Every structure is written in C-alpha cells, then in structure tokens.
CSV table of C-alpha atoms in Angstrom, one decimal:
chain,number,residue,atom,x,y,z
A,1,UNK,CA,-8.5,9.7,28.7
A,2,UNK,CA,-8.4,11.6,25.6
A,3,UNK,CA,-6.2,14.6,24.8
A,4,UNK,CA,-6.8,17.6,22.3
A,5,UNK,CA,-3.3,18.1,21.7
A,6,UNK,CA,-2.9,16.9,18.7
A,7,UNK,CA,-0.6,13.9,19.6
A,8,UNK,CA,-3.2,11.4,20.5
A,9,UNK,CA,-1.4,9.2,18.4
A,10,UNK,CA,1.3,8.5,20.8
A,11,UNK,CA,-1.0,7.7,23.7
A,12,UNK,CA,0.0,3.9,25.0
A,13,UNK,CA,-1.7,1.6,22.0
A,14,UNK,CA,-1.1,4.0,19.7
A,15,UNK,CA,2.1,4.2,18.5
A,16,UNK,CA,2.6,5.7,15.4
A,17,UNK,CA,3.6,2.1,13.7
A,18,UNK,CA,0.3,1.1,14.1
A,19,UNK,CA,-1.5,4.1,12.4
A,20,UNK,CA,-3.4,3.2,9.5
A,21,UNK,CA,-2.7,3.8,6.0
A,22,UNK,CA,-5.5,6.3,4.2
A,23,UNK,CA,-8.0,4.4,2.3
A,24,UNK,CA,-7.9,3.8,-1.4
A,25,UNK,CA,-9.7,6.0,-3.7
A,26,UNK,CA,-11.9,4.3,-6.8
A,27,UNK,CA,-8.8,6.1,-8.9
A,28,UNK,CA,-6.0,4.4,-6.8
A,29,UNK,CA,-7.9,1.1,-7.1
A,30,UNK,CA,-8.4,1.2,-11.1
A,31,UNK,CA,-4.3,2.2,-11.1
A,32,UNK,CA,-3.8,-0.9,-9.4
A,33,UNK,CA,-5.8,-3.0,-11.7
A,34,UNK,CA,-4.2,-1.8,-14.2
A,35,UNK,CA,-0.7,-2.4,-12.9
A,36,UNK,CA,-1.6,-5.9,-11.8
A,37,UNK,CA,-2.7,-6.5,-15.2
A,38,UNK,CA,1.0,-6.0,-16.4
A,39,UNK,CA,3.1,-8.2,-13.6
A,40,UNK,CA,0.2,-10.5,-13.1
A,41,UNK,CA,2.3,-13.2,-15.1
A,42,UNK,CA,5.7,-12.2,-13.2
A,43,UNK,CA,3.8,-12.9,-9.7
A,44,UNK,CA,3.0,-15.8,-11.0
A,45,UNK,CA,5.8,-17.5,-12.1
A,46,UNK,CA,7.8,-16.2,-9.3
A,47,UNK,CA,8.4,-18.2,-6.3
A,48,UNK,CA,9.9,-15.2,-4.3
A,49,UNK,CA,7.7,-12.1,-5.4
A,50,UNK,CA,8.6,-9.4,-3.2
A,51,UNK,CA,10.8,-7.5,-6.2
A,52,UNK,CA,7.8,-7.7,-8.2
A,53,UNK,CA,5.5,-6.1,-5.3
A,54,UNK,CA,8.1,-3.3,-5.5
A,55,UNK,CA,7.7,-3.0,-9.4
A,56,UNK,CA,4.0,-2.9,-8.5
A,57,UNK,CA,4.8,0.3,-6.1
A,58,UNK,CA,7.0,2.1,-8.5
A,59,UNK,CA,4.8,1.7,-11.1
A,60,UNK,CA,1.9,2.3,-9.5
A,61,UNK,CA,3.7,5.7,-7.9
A,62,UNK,CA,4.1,6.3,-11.9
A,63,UNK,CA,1.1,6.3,-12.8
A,64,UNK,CA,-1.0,7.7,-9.7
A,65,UNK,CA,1.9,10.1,-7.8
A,66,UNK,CA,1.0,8.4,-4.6
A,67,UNK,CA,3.3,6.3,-2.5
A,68,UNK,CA,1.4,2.6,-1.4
A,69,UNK,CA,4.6,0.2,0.0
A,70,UNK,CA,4.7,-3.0,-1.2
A,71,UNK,CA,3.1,-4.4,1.7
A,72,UNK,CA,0.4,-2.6,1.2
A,73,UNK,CA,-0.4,-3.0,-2.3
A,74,UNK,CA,0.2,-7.2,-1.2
A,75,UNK,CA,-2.3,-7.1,1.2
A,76,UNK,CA,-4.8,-5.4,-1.0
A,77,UNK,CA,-4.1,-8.0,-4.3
A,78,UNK,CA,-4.2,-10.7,-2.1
C-alpha cells in the first residue's frame, strides 16, 4: 500500500525515528579521519567517551558545516 503523498514516512514501520541518516560523502569521510586523528589518544585513554564523541561532532561540524550526532560518527569509527 503505497501512498504518493509525500508522507510515506509515517506509514506503520516507518516512523520518522527510524529514517536513515544521508550517506557519507568521500569529503565527510576524509573530515572524519582527520578529526579522529586529533582525539584518537583522548578515546583512548577514556573509559567513558561519549564527551569526546561530541568533541568529534563539533569539530567535525567545524570543519565540514554538516551536522553527524555523536552516535553517528561512533557507529561509523567503530
């Protein structure tokens, strides 16, 4: 049962917390790289790293002007 409508998304099994994040461009993953590169040691040495996953997004943001979450940027390192 598909609609045109536009709002697909909201359909039963597709809520809107389940869409997927865009995909990451060859830039966004050299940006990350390079922003690993400088907290590597921090995440690390850190026993409790999720302040350092949101360095990682603010820098990254910095450098690229697009948003990734933490979470995001987590699941891609790791």
């Amino acid at each position: 049962m598909a609609t045109d409508d536009g709002f697909s998304y909201l359909m039963p099994g597709h809520s809107e917390k389940h869409r997927r994040a865009p995909n990451w461009t060859d830039g966004e993953m050299k940006a990350l790289l390079y922003v690993w590169e400088e907290f590597h040691n921090e995440l690390k040495t850190s026993k409790r790293n999720a302040k350092v996953y949101e360095k990682i997004s603010q820098r990254f943001f910095q450098l690229t002007g697009e948003q990734r979450f933490k979470e995001e940027i987590k699941m891609k390192i790791t």
